[in-house]
Backbone as XML, in Angstrom:
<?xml version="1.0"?>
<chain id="A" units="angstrom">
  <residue number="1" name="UNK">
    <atom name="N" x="97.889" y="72.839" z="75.776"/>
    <atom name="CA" x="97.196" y="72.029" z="76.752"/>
    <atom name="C" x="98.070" y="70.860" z="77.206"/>
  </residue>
  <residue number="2" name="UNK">
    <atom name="N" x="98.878" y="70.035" z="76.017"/>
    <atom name="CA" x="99.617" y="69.341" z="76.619"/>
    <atom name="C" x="100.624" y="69.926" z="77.515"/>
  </residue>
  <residue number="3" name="UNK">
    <atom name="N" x="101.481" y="70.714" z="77.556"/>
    <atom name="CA" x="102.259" y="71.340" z="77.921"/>
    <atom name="C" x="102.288" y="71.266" z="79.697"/>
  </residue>
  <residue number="4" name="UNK">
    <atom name="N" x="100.940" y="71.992" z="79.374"/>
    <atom name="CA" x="100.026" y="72.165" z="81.327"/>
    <atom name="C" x="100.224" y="70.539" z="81.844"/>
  </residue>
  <residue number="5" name="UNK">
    <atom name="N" x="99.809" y="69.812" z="80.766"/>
    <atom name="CA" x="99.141" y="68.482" z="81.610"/>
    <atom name="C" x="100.673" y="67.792" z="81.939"/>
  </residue>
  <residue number="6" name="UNK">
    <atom name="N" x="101.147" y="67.977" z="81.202"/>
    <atom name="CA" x="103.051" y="67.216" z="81.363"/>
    <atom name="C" x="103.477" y="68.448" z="82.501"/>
  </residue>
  <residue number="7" name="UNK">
    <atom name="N" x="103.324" y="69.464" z="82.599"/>
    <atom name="CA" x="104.145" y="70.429" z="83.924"/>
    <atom name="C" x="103.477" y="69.983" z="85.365"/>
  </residue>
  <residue number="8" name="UNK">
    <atom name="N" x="101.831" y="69.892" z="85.802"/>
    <atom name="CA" x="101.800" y="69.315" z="86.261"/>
    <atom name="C" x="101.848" y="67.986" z="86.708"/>
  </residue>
  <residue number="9" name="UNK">
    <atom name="N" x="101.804" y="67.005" z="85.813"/>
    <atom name="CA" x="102.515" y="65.744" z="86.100"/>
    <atom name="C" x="103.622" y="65.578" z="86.559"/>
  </residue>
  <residue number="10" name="UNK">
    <atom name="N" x="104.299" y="66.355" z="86.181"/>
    <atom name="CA" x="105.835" y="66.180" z="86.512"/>
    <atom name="C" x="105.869" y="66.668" z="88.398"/>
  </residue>
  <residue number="11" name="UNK">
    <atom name="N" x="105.586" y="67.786" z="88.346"/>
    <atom name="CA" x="104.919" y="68.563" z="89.758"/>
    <atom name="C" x="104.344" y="67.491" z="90.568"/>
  </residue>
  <residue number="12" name="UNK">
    <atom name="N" x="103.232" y="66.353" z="90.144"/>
    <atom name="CA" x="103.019" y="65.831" z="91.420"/>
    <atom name="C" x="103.673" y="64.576" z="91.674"/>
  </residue>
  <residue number="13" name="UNK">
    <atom name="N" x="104.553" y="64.383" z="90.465"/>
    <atom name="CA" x="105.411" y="63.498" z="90.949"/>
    <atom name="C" x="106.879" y="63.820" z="91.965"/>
  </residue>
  <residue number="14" name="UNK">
    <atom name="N" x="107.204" y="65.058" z="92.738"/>
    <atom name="CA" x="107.834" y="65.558" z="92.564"/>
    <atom name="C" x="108.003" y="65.335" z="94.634"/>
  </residue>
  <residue number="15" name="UNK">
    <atom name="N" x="109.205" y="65.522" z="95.110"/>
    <atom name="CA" x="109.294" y="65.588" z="96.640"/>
    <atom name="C" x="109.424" y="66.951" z="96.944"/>
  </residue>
  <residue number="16" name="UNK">
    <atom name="N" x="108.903" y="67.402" z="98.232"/>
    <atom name="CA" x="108.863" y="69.298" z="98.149"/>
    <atom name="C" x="110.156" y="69.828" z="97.926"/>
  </residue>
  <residue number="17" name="UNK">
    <atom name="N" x="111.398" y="68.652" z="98.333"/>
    <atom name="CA" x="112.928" y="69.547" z="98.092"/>
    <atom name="C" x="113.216" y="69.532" z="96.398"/>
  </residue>
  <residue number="18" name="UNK">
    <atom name="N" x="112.250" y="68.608" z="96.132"/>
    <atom name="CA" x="112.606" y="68.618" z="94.612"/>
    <atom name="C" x="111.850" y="69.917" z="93.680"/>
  </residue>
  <residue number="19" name="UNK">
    <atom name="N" x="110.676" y="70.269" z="94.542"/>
    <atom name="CA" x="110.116" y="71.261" z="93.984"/>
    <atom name="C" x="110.594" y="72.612" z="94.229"/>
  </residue>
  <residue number="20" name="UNK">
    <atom name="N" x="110.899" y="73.015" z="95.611"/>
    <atom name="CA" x="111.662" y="73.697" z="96.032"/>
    <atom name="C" x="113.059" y="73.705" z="94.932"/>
  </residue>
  <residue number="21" name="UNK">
    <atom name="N" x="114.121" y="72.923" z="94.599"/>
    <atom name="CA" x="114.968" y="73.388" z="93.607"/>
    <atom name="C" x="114.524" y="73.799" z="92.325"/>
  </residue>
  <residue number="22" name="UNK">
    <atom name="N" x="113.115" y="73.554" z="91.734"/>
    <atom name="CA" x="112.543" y="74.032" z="90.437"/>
    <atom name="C" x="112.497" y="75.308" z="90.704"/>
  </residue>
  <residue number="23" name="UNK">
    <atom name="N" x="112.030" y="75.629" z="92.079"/>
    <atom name="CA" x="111.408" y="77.156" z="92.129"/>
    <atom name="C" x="112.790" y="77.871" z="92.303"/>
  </residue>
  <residue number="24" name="UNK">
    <atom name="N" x="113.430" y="77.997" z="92.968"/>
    <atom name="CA" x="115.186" y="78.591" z="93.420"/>
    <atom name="C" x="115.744" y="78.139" z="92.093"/>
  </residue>
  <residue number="25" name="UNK">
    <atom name="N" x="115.069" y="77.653" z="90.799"/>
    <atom name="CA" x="116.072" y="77.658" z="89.493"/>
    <atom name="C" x="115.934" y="78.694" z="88.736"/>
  </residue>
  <residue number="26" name="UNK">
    <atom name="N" x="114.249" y="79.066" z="89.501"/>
    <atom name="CA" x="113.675" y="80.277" z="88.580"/>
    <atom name="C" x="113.264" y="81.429" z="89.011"/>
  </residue>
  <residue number="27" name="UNK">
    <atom name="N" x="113.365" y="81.701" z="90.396"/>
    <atom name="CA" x="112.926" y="83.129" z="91.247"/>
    <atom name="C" x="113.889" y="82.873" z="92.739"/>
  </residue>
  <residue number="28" name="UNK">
    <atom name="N" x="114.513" y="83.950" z="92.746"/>
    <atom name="CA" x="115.744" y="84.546" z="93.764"/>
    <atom name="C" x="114.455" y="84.624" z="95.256"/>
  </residue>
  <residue number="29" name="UNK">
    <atom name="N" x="115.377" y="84.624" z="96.530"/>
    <atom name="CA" x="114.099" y="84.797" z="97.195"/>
    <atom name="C" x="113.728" y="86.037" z="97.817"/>
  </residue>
  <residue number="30" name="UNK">
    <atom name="N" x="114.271" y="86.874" z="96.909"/>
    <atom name="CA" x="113.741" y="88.521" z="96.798"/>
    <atom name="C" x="112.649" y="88.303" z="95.991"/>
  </residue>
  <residue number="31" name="UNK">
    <atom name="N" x="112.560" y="87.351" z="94.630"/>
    <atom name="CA" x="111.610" y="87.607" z="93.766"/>
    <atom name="C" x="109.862" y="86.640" z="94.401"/>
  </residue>
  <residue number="32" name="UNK">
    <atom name="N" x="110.615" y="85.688" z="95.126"/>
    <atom name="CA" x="109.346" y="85.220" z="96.033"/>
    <atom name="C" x="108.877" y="86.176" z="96.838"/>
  </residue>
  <residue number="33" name="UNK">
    <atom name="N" x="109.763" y="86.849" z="97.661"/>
    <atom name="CA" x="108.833" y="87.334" z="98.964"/>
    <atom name="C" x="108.272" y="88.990" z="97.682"/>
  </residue>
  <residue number="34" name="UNK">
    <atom name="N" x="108.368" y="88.904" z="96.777"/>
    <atom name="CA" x="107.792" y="89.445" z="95.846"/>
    <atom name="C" x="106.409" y="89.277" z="95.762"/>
  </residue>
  <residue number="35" name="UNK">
    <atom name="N" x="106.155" y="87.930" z="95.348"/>
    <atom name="CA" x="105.123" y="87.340" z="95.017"/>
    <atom name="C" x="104.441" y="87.288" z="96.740"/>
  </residue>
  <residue number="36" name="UNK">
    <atom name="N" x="104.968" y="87.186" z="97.703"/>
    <atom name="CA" x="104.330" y="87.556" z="99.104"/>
    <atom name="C" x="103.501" y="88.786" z="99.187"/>
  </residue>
  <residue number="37" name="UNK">
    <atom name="N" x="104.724" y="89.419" z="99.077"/>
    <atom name="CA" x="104.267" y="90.903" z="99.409"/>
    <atom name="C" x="102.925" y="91.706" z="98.527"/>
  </residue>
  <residue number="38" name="UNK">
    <atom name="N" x="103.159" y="90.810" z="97.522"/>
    <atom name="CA" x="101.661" y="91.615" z="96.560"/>
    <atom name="C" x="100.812" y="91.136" z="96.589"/>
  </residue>
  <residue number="39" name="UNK">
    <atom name="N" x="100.549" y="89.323" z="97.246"/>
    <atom name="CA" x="98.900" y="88.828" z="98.010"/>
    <atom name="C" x="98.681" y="89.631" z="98.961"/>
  </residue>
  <residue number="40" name="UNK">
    <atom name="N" x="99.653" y="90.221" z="100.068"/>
    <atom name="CA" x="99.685" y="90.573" z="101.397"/>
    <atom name="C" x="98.844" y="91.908" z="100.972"/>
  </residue>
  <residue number="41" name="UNK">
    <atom name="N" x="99.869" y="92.599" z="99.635"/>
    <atom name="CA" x="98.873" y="94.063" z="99.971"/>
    <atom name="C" x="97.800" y="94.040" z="99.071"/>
  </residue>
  <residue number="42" name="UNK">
    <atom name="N" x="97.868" y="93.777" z="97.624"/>
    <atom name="CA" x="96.867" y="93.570" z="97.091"/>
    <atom name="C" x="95.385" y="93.182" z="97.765"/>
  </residue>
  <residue number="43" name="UNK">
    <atom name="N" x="95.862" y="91.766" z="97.934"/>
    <atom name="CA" x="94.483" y="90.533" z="98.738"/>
    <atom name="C" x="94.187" y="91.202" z="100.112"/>
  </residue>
  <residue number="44" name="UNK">
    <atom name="N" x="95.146" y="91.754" z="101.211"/>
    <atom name="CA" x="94.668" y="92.359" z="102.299"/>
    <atom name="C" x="95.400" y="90.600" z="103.193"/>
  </residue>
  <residue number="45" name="UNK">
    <atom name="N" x="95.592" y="89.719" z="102.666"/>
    <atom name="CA" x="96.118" y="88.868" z="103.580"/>
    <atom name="C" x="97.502" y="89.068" z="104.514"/>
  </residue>
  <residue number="46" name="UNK">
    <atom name="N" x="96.939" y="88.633" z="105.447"/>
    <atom name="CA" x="97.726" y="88.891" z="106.810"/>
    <atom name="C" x="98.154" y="87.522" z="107.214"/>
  </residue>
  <residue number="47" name="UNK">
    <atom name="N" x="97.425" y="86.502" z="107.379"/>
    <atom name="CA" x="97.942" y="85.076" z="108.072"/>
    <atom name="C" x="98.843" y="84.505" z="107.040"/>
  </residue>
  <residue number="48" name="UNK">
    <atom name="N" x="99.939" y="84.103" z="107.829"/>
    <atom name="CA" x="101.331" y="83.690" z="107.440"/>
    <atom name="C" x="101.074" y="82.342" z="106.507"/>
  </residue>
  <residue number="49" name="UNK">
    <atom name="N" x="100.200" y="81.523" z="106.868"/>
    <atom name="CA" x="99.754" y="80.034" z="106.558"/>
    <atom name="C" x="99.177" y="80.493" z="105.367"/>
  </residue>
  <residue number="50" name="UNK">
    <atom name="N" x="97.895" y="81.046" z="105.040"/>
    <atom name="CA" x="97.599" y="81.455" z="103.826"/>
    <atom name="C" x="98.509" y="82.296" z="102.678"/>
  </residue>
  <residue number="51" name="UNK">
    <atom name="N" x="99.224" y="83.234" z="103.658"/>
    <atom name="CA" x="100.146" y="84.185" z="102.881"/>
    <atom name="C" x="101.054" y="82.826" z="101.729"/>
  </residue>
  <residue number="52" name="UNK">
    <atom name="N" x="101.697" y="81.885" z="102.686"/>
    <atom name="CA" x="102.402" y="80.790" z="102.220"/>
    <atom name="C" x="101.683" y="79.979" z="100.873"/>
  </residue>
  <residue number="53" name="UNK">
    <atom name="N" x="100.504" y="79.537" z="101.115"/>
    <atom name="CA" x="99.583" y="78.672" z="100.374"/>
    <atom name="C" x="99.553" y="79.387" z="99.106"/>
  </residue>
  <residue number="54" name="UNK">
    <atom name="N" x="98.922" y="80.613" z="99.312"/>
    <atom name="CA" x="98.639" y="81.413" z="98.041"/>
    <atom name="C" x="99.883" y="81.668" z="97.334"/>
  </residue>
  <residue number="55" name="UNK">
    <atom name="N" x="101.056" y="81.773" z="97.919"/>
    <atom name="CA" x="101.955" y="82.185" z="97.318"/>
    <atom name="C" x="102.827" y="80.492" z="96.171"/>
  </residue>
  <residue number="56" name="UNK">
    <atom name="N" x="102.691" y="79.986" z="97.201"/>
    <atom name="CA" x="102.754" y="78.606" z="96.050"/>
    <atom name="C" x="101.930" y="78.701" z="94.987"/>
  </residue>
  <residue number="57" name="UNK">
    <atom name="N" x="100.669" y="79.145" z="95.098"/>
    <atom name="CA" x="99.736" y="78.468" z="94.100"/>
    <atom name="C" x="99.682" y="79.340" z="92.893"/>
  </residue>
  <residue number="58" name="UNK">
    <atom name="N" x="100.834" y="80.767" z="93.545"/>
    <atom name="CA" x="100.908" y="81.955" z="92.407"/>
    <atom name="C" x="101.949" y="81.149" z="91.671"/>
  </residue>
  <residue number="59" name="UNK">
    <atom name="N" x="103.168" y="80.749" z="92.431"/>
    <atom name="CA" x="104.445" y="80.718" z="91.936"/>
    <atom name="C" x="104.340" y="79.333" z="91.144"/>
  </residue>
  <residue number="60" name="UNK">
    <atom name="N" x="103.189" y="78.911" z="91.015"/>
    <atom name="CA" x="103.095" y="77.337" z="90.393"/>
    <atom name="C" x="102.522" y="77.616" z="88.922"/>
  </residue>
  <residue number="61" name="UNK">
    <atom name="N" x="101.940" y="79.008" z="89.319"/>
    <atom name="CA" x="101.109" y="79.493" z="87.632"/>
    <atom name="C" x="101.817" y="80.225" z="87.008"/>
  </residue>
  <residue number="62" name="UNK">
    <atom name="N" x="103.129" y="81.074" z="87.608"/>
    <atom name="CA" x="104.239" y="81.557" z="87.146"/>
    <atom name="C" x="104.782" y="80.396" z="86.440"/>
  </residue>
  <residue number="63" name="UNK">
    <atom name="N" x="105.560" y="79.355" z="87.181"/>
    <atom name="CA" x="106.433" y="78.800" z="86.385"/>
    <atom name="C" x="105.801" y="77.592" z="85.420"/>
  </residue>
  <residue number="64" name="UNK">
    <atom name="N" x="104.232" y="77.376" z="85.181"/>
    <atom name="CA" x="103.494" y="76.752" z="84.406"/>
    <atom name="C" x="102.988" y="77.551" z="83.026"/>
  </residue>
  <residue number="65" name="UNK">
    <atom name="N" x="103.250" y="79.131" z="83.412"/>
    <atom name="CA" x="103.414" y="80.258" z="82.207"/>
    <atom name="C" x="104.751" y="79.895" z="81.700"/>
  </residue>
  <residue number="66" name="UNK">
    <atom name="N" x="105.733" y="79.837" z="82.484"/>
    <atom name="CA" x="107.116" y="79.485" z="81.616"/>
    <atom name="C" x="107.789" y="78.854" z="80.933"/>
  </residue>
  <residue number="67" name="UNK">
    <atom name="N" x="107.161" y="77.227" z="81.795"/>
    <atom name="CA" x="107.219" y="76.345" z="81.002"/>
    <atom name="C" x="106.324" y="76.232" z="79.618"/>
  </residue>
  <residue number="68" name="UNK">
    <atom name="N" x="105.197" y="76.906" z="79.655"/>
    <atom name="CA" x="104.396" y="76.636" z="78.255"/>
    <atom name="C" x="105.109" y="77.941" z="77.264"/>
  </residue>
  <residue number="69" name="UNK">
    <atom name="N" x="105.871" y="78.745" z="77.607"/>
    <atom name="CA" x="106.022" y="79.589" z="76.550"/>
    <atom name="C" x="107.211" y="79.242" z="76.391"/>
  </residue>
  <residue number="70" name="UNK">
    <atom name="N" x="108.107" y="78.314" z="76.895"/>
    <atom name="CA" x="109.121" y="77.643" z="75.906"/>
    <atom name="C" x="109.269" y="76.417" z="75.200"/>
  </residue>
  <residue number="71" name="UNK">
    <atom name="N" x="107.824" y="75.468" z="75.212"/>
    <atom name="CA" x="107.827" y="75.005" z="74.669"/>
    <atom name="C" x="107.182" y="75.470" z="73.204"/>
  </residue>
</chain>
């Protein structure tokens, strides 16, 4: 639990280029439009704006899985 509460802290202290280099430390952007492509077909989403949103909010629980399993 601590783990979560220190990853996002850190996260909203964070500027989007700064978050942006967390994410490009840890997924290529083959492995993002990864994480695109399987809301798109899975979810049935089509709009680019949501496609985007959701895909942050995957890639934020990805690397909040990563960070807690190395600590």
């Amino acid at each position: 639990m601590e783990d979560l509460k220190s990853f996002f802290e850190k996260l909203s202290d964070m500027e989007s280029e700064q978050l942006m280099s967390v994410v490009e430390a840890h997924l290529s952007n083959d492995e993002i439009e990864l994480f695109v492509d399987h809301i798109e077909d899975f979810y049935g989403v089509e709009d680019d704006e949501e496609l985007g949103m959701l895909a942050q909010i995957m890639i934020t629980g990805f690397l909040a899985a990563k960070q807690t399993q190395q600590n």
